[in-house]
């Protein structure tokens, strides 16, 4: 038997038309007979009527992105599990009908492969630079090994989750993928960016979220404190502070960023498991050492 897939989609209940379109594109995979378990979780909201092949979970509150994904993983396991977890944004779309087959082939052909990051492009086919998970990001059509992955569309081998644990629910929003990626890399798994696995997604600005600046700053600090060798923590945080200043966010955003930064310094987010220096070196060889 080949690799089995399970899909998790989180929604706040405000994108009903987009959600239905996404589910249609999931159903269209492999000629319309994929047999993929699909779980849709409403984050503190009631969900509209969805196809009967979709498993619906209405969470009593918004657990945030990582907490919601963890709830989806739990539900998939209750339904019988899968070999690979596929996470998709509720306003995304799979324009190709062979994406799931490409995912299966990737994990079947490479036992060391732990995570696959999809390419995200808008309706014009353009990929934002921030959606290519490597430094430079000059060519979004270039596939290859990377050190992190995109939240909007990715696939994770379930045995990786078994080994390194769930997403950090405390993060709520931002950098939960990097936290998971660093743990997976330290455990010896590979992460690949695949340009041919496409998720179509409307062009967005992450700063549209009211808490974007505070949570990105806080979680950067938590990320460093949880996983970096002690000597690299101040280097990493200094480089990100300088990068933030160079980008010249609005004054309100900058105030929120510093508020989150000092919240991360003040508040702990255990556990701390410093990555091995061999992992640091491996990330450096992949073009993204954990210092910026």
mmCIF file of N, CA and C in Angstrom, residues 25-135:
data_model
loop_
_atom_site.group_PDB
_atom_site.id
_atom_site.type_symbol
_atom_site.label_atom_id
_atom_site.label_comp_id
_atom_site.label_asym_id
_atom_site.label_seq_id
_atom_site.Cartn_x
_atom_site.Cartn_y
_atom_site.Cartn_z
ATOM 1 N N UNK A 25 -11.091 21.437 -4.845
ATOM 2 C CA UNK A 25 -9.788 21.143 -5.442
ATOM 3 C C UNK A 25 -9.105 19.969 -4.751
ATOM 4 N N UNK A 26 -9.394 19.765 -3.463
ATOM 5 C CA UNK A 26 -8.892 18.584 -2.752
ATOM 6 C C UNK A 26 -9.555 17.333 -3.321
ATOM 7 N N UNK A 27 -10.864 17.406 -3.508
ATOM 8 C CA UNK A 27 -11.616 16.272 -4.033
ATOM 9 C C UNK A 27 -11.184 15.932 -5.454
ATOM 10 N N UNK A 28 -10.744 16.919 -6.214
ATOM 11 C CA UNK A 28 -10.352 16.709 -7.609
ATOM 12 C C UNK A 28 -9.002 16.021 -7.754
ATOM 13 N N UNK A 29 -8.250 15.884 -6.666
ATOM 14 C CA UNK A 29 -6.943 15.245 -6.743
ATOM 15 C C UNK A 29 -7.081 13.783 -7.163
ATOM 16 N N UNK A 30 -6.134 13.312 -7.949
ATOM 17 C CA UNK A 30 -6.082 11.911 -8.373
ATOM 18 C C UNK A 30 -7.358 11.482 -9.096
ATOM 19 N N UNK A 31 -7.930 12.393 -9.872
ATOM 20 C CA UNK A 31 -9.098 12.020 -10.652
ATOM 21 C C UNK A 31 -10.390 11.936 -9.876
ATOM 22 N N UNK A 32 -10.414 12.531 -8.688
ATOM 23 C CA UNK A 32 -11.649 12.576 -7.917
ATOM 24 C C UNK A 32 -11.877 11.386 -7.021
ATOM 25 N N UNK A 33 -10.888 10.525 -6.857
ATOM 26 C CA UNK A 33 -11.063 9.348 -5.998
ATOM 27 C C UNK A 33 -9.862 9.161 -5.086
ATOM 28 N N UNK A 34 -9.447 10.248 -4.445
ATOM 29 C CA UNK A 34 -8.227 10.211 -3.646
ATOM 30 C C UNK A 34 -8.372 9.414 -2.360
ATOM 31 N N UNK A 35 -9.580 9.344 -1.782
ATOM 32 C CA UNK A 35 -9.762 8.639 -0.527
ATOM 33 C C UNK A 35 -8.984 9.254 0.616
ATOM 34 N N UNK A 36 -8.757 10.539 0.554
ATOM 35 C CA UNK A 36 -7.960 11.241 1.561
ATOM 36 C C UNK A 36 -8.864 11.714 2.701
ATOM 37 N N UNK A 37 -8.487 11.390 3.927
ATOM 38 C CA UNK A 37 -9.225 11.912 5.076
ATOM 39 C C UNK A 37 -8.998 13.415 5.160
ATOM 40 N N UNK A 38 -10.084 14.167 5.271
ATOM 41 C CA UNK A 38 -9.998 15.621 5.307
ATOM 42 C C UNK A 38 -10.739 16.147 6.519
ATOM 43 N N UNK A 39 -10.032 16.928 7.328
ATOM 44 C CA UNK A 39 -10.597 17.496 8.555
ATOM 45 C C UNK A 39 -10.611 19.015 8.424
ATOM 46 N N UNK A 40 -11.768 19.618 8.647
ATOM 47 C CA UNK A 40 -11.901 21.073 8.686
ATOM 48 C C UNK A 40 -12.251 21.470 10.111
ATOM 49 N N UNK A 41 -11.458 22.364 10.688
ATOM 50 C CA UNK A 41 -11.667 22.804 12.066
ATOM 51 C C UNK A 41 -12.113 24.254 12.097
ATOM 52 N N UNK A 42 -13.245 24.520 12.716
ATOM 53 C CA UNK A 42 -13.694 25.879 12.948
ATOM 54 C C UNK A 42 -13.097 26.396 14.244
ATOM 55 N N UNK A 43 -12.375 27.479 14.164
ATOM 56 C CA UNK A 43 -11.684 28.028 15.327
ATOM 57 C C UNK A 43 -12.633 28.921 16.127
ATOM 58 N N UNK A 44 -13.415 28.315 17.020
ATOM 59 C CA UNK A 44 -14.340 29.084 17.843
ATOM 60 C C UNK A 44 -15.550 29.579 17.090
ATOM 61 N N UNK A 45 -15.872 28.951 15.962
ATOM 62 C CA UNK A 45 -17.033 29.363 15.155
ATOM 63 C C UNK A 45 -17.804 28.131 14.710
ATOM 64 N N UNK A 46 -19.066 28.339 14.332
ATOM 65 C CA UNK A 46 -19.866 27.277 13.737
ATOM 66 C C UNK A 46 -19.590 27.243 12.237
ATOM 67 N N UNK A 47 -19.470 26.055 11.702
ATOM 68 C CA UNK A 47 -19.135 25.910 10.292
ATOM 69 C C UNK A 47 -20.389 25.758 9.436
ATOM 70 N N UNK A 48 -20.317 26.218 8.190
ATOM 71 C CA UNK A 48 -21.449 26.011 7.273
ATOM 72 C C UNK A 48 -21.538 24.538 6.890
ATOM 73 N N UNK A 49 -22.578 24.185 6.196
ATOM 74 C CA UNK A 49 -22.716 22.814 5.726
ATOM 75 C C UNK A 49 -21.630 22.521 4.692
ATOM 76 N N UNK A 50 -20.929 21.414 4.914
ATOM 77 C CA UNK A 50 -19.834 21.031 4.027
ATOM 78 C C UNK A 50 -20.101 19.630 3.481
ATOM 79 N N UNK A 51 -19.373 19.221 2.447
ATOM 80 C CA UNK A 51 -19.600 17.892 1.864
ATOM 81 C C UNK A 51 -19.510 16.788 2.916
ATOM 82 N N UNK A 52 -20.245 15.704 2.701
ATOM 83 C CA UNK A 52 -20.306 14.655 3.713
ATOM 84 C C UNK A 52 -19.012 13.864 3.847
ATOM 85 N N UNK A 53 -18.077 14.020 2.901
ATOM 86 C CA UNK A 53 -16.790 13.331 3.016
ATOM 87 C C UNK A 53 -15.791 14.122 3.868
ATOM 88 N N UNK A 54 -16.198 15.296 4.338
ATOM 89 C CA UNK A 54 -15.340 16.133 5.188
ATOM 90 C C UNK A 54 -15.701 15.902 6.652
ATOM 91 N N UNK A 55 -14.684 15.699 7.486
ATOM 92 C CA UNK A 55 -14.904 15.574 8.918
ATOM 93 C C UNK A 55 -14.837 16.968 9.542
ATOM 94 N N UNK A 56 -15.895 17.372 10.210
ATOM 95 C CA UNK A 56 -16.010 18.722 10.762
ATOM 96 C C UNK A 56 -15.744 18.713 12.268
ATOM 97 N N UNK A 57 -14.888 19.633 12.702
ATOM 98 C CA UNK A 57 -14.621 19.822 14.133
ATOM 99 C C UNK A 57 -14.834 21.292 14.453
ATOM 100 N N UNK A 58 -15.724 21.585 15.374
ATOM 101 C CA UNK A 58 -15.969 22.965 15.797
ATOM 102 C C UNK A 58 -15.351 23.165 17.174
ATOM 103 N N UNK A 59 -14.196 23.815 17.191
ATOM 104 C CA UNK A 59 -13.488 24.053 18.450
ATOM 105 C C UNK A 59 -14.227 25.138 19.239
ATOM 106 N N UNK A 60 -14.284 25.018 20.569
ATOM 107 C CA UNK A 60 -15.013 25.999 21.368
ATOM 108 C C UNK A 60 -14.360 27.372 21.393
ATOM 109 N N UNK A 61 -13.069 27.451 21.052
ATOM 110 C CA UNK A 61 -12.362 28.729 21.040
ATOM 111 C C UNK A 61 -11.276 28.711 19.983
ATOM 112 N N UNK A 62 -10.765 29.882 19.676
ATOM 113 C CA UNK A 62 -9.672 30.004 18.720
ATOM 114 C C UNK A 62 -8.366 29.621 19.422
ATOM 115 N N UNK A 63 -7.790 28.511 19.031
ATOM 116 C CA UNK A 63 -6.554 28.026 19.646
ATOM 117 C C UNK A 63 -5.308 28.591 18.977
ATOM 118 N N UNK A 64 -5.491 29.441 17.975
ATOM 119 C CA UNK A 64 -4.347 29.910 17.219
ATOM 120 C C UNK A 64 -3.972 28.897 16.149
ATOM 121 N N UNK A 65 -3.048 29.278 15.291
ATOM 122 C CA UNK A 65 -2.680 28.403 14.178
ATOM 123 C C UNK A 65 -2.025 27.108 14.661
ATOM 124 N N UNK A 66 -0.980 27.171 15.490
ATOM 125 C CA UNK A 66 -0.369 25.899 15.907
ATOM 126 C C UNK A 66 -1.286 25.044 16.762
ATOM 127 N N UNK A 67 -2.045 25.661 17.656
ATOM 128 C CA UNK A 67 -2.973 24.895 18.481
ATOM 129 C C UNK A 67 -4.059 24.242 17.650
ATOM 130 N N UNK A 68 -4.557 24.953 16.637
ATOM 131 C CA UNK A 68 -5.561 24.386 15.751
ATOM 132 C C UNK A 68 -5.012 23.223 14.947
ATOM 133 N N UNK A 69 -3.784 23.362 14.447
ATOM 134 C CA UNK A 69 -3.174 22.253 13.707
ATOM 135 C C UNK A 69 -3.009 21.030 14.606
ATOM 136 N N UNK A 70 -2.615 21.264 15.849
ATOM 137 C CA UNK A 70 -2.467 20.142 16.778
ATOM 138 C C UNK A 70 -3.801 19.421 16.981
ATOM 139 N N UNK A 71 -4.878 20.202 17.080
ATOM 140 C CA UNK A 71 -6.211 19.599 17.215
ATOM 141 C C UNK A 71 -6.567 18.799 15.965
ATOM 142 N N UNK A 72 -6.164 19.290 14.802
ATOM 143 C CA UNK A 72 -6.408 18.565 13.561
ATOM 144 C C UNK A 72 -5.634 17.262 13.498
ATOM 145 N N UNK A 73 -4.391 17.290 13.961
ATOM 146 C CA UNK A 73 -3.582 16.071 14.007
ATOM 147 C C UNK A 73 -4.235 15.042 14.931
ATOM 148 N N UNK A 74 -4.708 15.507 16.077
ATOM 149 C CA UNK A 74 -5.389 14.611 17.023
ATOM 150 C C UNK A 74 -6.613 13.971 16.379
ATOM 151 N N UNK A 75 -7.401 14.780 15.671
ATOM 152 C CA UNK A 75 -8.602 14.243 15.039
ATOM 153 C C UNK A 75 -8.259 13.248 13.937
ATOM 154 N N UNK A 76 -7.223 13.530 13.146
ATOM 155 C CA UNK A 76 -6.807 12.592 12.110
ATOM 156 C C UNK A 76 -6.451 11.239 12.716
ATOM 157 N N UNK A 77 -5.762 11.270 13.834
ATOM 158 C CA UNK A 77 -5.379 10.025 14.493
ATOM 159 C C UNK A 77 -6.616 9.283 15.004
ATOM 160 N N UNK A 78 -7.597 10.019 15.482
ATOM 161 C CA UNK A 78 -8.835 9.390 15.931
ATOM 162 C C UNK A 78 -9.564 8.714 14.775
ATOM 163 N N UNK A 79 -9.407 9.264 13.579
ATOM 164 C CA UNK A 79 -10.079 8.714 12.395
ATOM 165 C C UNK A 79 -9.318 7.546 11.778
ATOM 166 N N UNK A 80 -8.158 7.244 12.316
ATOM 167 C CA UNK A 80 -7.381 6.133 11.784
ATOM 168 C C UNK A 80 -5.999 6.511 11.309
ATOM 169 N N UNK A 81 -5.703 7.823 11.317
ATOM 170 C CA UNK A 81 -4.364 8.279 10.993
ATOM 171 C C UNK A 81 -4.056 8.349 9.510
ATOM 172 N N UNK A 82 -2.816 8.691 9.218
ATOM 173 C CA UNK A 82 -2.307 8.789 7.850
ATOM 174 C C UNK A 82 -0.799 8.763 7.934
ATOM 175 N N UNK A 83 -0.155 8.506 6.819
ATOM 176 C CA UNK A 83 1.304 8.517 6.794
ATOM 177 C C UNK A 83 1.851 9.938 6.716
ATOM 178 N N UNK A 84 1.112 10.805 6.017
ATOM 179 C CA UNK A 84 1.563 12.179 5.794
ATOM 180 C C UNK A 84 0.421 13.146 6.054
ATOM 181 N N UNK A 85 0.721 14.204 6.802
ATOM 182 C CA UNK A 85 -0.233 15.282 7.068
ATOM 183 C C UNK A 85 -0.060 16.383 6.032
ATOM 184 N N UNK A 86 -1.153 16.811 5.405
ATOM 185 C CA UNK A 86 -1.132 17.944 4.477
ATOM 186 C C UNK A 86 -1.943 19.071 5.102
ATOM 187 N N UNK A 87 -1.318 20.245 5.263
ATOM 188 C CA UNK A 87 -1.986 21.412 5.846
ATOM 189 C C UNK A 87 -2.183 22.459 4.757
ATOM 190 N N UNK A 88 -3.419 22.961 4.630
ATOM 191 C CA UNK A 88 -3.743 23.933 3.587
ATOM 192 C C UNK A 88 -4.503 25.110 4.190
ATOM 193 N N UNK A 89 -4.216 26.326 3.711
ATOM 194 C CA UNK A 89 -4.970 27.507 4.111
ATOM 195 C C UNK A 89 -6.390 27.431 3.562
ATOM 196 N N UNK A 90 -7.366 27.949 4.329
ATOM 197 C CA UNK A 90 -8.761 27.838 3.899
ATOM 198 C C UNK A 90 -9.098 28.703 2.695
ATOM 199 N N UNK A 91 -8.249 29.685 2.379
ATOM 200 C CA UNK A 91 -8.485 30.494 1.182
ATOM 201 C C UNK A 91 -7.507 30.151 0.067
ATOM 202 N N UNK A 92 -6.875 28.985 0.187
ATOM 203 C CA UNK A 92 -5.990 28.510 -0.861
ATOM 204 C C UNK A 92 -6.749 27.662 -1.874
ATOM 205 N N UNK A 93 -6.027 27.203 -2.897
ATOM 206 C CA UNK A 93 -6.626 26.402 -3.956
ATOM 207 C C UNK A 93 -5.521 25.554 -4.587
ATOM 208 N N UNK A 94 -5.825 24.300 -4.878
ATOM 209 C CA UNK A 94 -4.869 23.435 -5.566
ATOM 210 C C UNK A 94 -5.223 23.419 -7.051
ATOM 211 N N UNK A 95 -4.552 24.225 -7.880
ATOM 212 C CA UNK A 95 -4.927 24.323 -9.294
ATOM 213 C C UNK A 95 -4.570 23.084 -10.106
ATOM 214 N N UNK A 96 -3.607 22.293 -9.633
ATOM 215 C CA UNK A 96 -3.233 21.059 -10.311
ATOM 216 C C UNK A 96 -3.958 19.882 -9.661
ATOM 217 N N UNK A 97 -4.275 18.878 -10.439
ATOM 218 C CA UNK A 97 -4.965 17.710 -9.890
ATOM 219 C C UNK A 97 -4.010 16.576 -9.525
ATOM 220 N N UNK A 98 -2.707 16.795 -9.728
ATOM 221 C CA UNK A 98 -1.736 15.747 -9.410
ATOM 222 C C UNK A 98 -0.862 16.095 -8.214
ATOM 223 N N UNK A 99 -1.234 17.142 -7.468
ATOM 224 C CA UNK A 99 -0.391 17.583 -6.352
ATOM 225 C C UNK A 99 -0.242 16.495 -5.296
ATOM 226 N N UNK A 100 -1.337 15.849 -4.932
ATOM 227 C CA UNK A 100 -1.252 14.807 -3.907
ATOM 228 C C UNK A 100 -0.421 13.617 -4.390
ATOM 229 N N UNK A 101 -0.495 13.318 -5.677
ATOM 230 C CA UNK A 101 0.334 12.245 -6.202
ATOM 231 C C UNK A 101 1.806 12.622 -6.130
ATOM 232 N N UNK A 102 2.126 13.881 -6.396
ATOM 233 C CA UNK A 102 3.509 14.345 -6.264
ATOM 234 C C UNK A 102 3.974 14.241 -4.819
ATOM 235 N N UNK A 103 3.088 14.554 -3.884
ATOM 236 C CA UNK A 103 3.434 14.443 -2.461
ATOM 237 C C UNK A 103 3.735 12.990 -2.112
ATOM 238 N N UNK A 104 2.870 12.094 -2.528
ATOM 239 C CA UNK A 104 3.087 10.677 -2.235
ATOM 240 C C UNK A 104 4.430 10.200 -2.800
ATOM 241 N N UNK A 105 4.686 10.545 -4.050
ATOM 242 C CA UNK A 105 5.927 10.105 -4.690
ATOM 243 C C UNK A 105 7.153 10.646 -3.970
ATOM 244 N N UNK A 106 7.078 11.903 -3.523
ATOM 245 C CA UNK A 106 8.215 12.514 -2.838
ATOM 246 C C UNK A 106 8.561 11.753 -1.560
ATOM 247 N N UNK A 107 7.553 11.426 -0.767
ATOM 248 C CA UNK A 107 7.809 10.730 0.489
ATOM 249 C C UNK A 107 8.142 9.255 0.281
ATOM 250 N N UNK A 108 7.603 8.651 -0.771
ATOM 251 C CA UNK A 108 7.942 7.262 -1.064
ATOM 252 C C UNK A 108 9.387 7.120 -1.537
ATOM 253 N N UNK A 109 9.846 8.082 -2.307
ATOM 254 C CA UNK A 109 11.164 7.985 -2.921
ATOM 255 C C UNK A 109 12.293 8.394 -1.990
ATOM 256 N N UNK A 110 11.992 9.133 -0.910
ATOM 257 C CA UNK A 110 13.035 9.623 -0.021
ATOM 258 C C UNK A 110 12.667 9.358 1.429
ATOM 259 N N UNK A 111 13.191 8.283 2.023
ATOM 260 C CA UNK A 111 12.886 7.980 3.423
ATOM 261 C C UNK A 111 13.361 9.052 4.396
ATOM 262 N N UNK A 112 14.343 9.849 3.997
ATOM 263 C CA UNK A 112 14.871 10.896 4.880
ATOM 264 C C UNK A 112 14.042 12.173 4.829
ATOM 265 N N UNK A 113 13.109 12.248 3.867
ATOM 266 C CA UNK A 113 12.304 13.453 3.700
ATOM 267 C C UNK A 113 11.254 13.534 4.807
ATOM 268 N N UNK A 114 11.293 14.637 5.580
ATOM 269 C CA UNK A 114 10.348 14.802 6.664
ATOM 270 C C UNK A 114 9.250 15.800 6.367
ATOM 271 N N UNK A 115 9.587 16.860 5.598
ATOM 272 C CA UNK A 115 8.636 17.948 5.356
ATOM 273 C C UNK A 115 8.787 18.436 3.917
ATOM 274 N N UNK A 116 7.658 18.730 3.288
ATOM 275 C CA UNK A 116 7.653 19.350 1.958
ATOM 276 C C UNK A 116 6.912 20.675 2.056
ATOM 277 N N UNK A 117 7.530 21.716 1.525
ATOM 278 C CA UNK A 117 6.924 23.045 1.490
ATOM 279 C C UNK A 117 6.429 23.320 0.081
ATOM 280 N N UNK A 118 5.132 23.642 -0.062
ATOM 281 C CA UNK A 118 4.561 23.951 -1.367
ATOM 282 C C UNK A 118 4.996 25.344 -1.834
ATOM 283 N N UNK A 119 4.919 25.559 -3.140
ATOM 284 C CA UNK A 119 5.076 26.921 -3.667
ATOM 285 C C UNK A 119 3.727 27.625 -3.578
ATOM 286 N N UNK A 120 3.727 28.841 -3.086
ATOM 287 C CA UNK A 120 2.504 29.635 -2.976
ATOM 288 C C UNK A 120 2.563 30.765 -3.998
ATOM 289 N N UNK A 121 1.534 30.851 -4.822
ATOM 290 C CA UNK A 121 1.474 31.897 -5.854
ATOM 291 C C UNK A 121 0.079 32.479 -5.890
ATOM 292 N N UNK A 122 -0.027 33.756 -6.274
ATOM 293 C CA UNK A 122 -1.342 34.382 -6.379
ATOM 294 C C UNK A 122 -2.007 33.994 -7.699
ATOM 295 N N UNK A 123 -3.181 34.559 -7.950
ATOM 296 C CA UNK A 123 -3.938 34.169 -9.135
ATOM 297 C C UNK A 123 -3.242 34.552 -10.446
ATOM 298 N N UNK A 124 -2.242 35.438 -10.392
ATOM 299 C CA UNK A 124 -1.476 35.781 -11.596
ATOM 300 C C UNK A 124 -0.299 34.846 -11.806
ATOM 301 N N UNK A 125 -0.028 33.990 -10.827
ATOM 302 C CA UNK A 125 1.111 33.085 -10.899
ATOM 303 C C UNK A 125 2.350 33.613 -10.211
ATOM 304 N N UNK A 126 2.272 34.828 -9.645
ATOM 305 C CA UNK A 126 3.433 35.432 -8.983
ATOM 306 C C UNK A 126 3.586 34.911 -7.554
ATOM 307 N N UNK A 127 4.829 34.660 -7.179
ATOM 308 C CA UNK A 127 5.156 34.206 -5.831
ATOM 309 C C UNK A 127 5.877 35.319 -5.085
ATOM 310 N N UNK A 128 5.327 35.725 -3.934
ATOM 311 C CA UNK A 128 5.979 36.746 -3.126
ATOM 312 C C UNK A 128 7.308 36.225 -2.593
ATOM 313 N N UNK A 129 8.255 37.135 -2.462
ATOM 314 C CA UNK A 129 9.589 36.727 -2.022
ATOM 315 C C UNK A 129 9.556 36.048 -0.660
ATOM 316 N N UNK A 130 8.672 36.528 0.229
ATOM 317 C CA UNK A 130 8.615 35.948 1.564
ATOM 318 C C UNK A 130 8.064 34.527 1.552
ATOM 319 N N UNK A 131 7.506 34.104 0.417
ATOM 320 C CA UNK A 131 6.952 32.770 0.317
ATOM 321 C C UNK A 131 7.940 31.741 -0.227
ATOM 322 N N UNK A 132 9.181 32.140 -0.423
ATOM 323 C CA UNK A 132 10.218 31.191 -0.826
ATOM 324 C C UNK A 132 11.132 31.008 0.382
ATOM 325 N N UNK A 133 11.142 29.840 1.001
ATOM 326 C CA UNK A 133 11.805 29.664 2.297
ATOM 327 C C UNK A 133 13.317 29.482 2.227
ATOM 328 N N UNK A 134 13.983 30.446 1.607
ATOM 329 C CA UNK A 134 15.441 30.452 1.622
ATOM 330 C C UNK A 134 15.904 31.877 1.399
ATOM 331 N N UNK A 135 17.126 32.179 1.809
ATOM 332 C CA UNK A 135 17.663 33.524 1.631
ATOM 333 C C UNK A 135 17.860 33.821 0.146
#
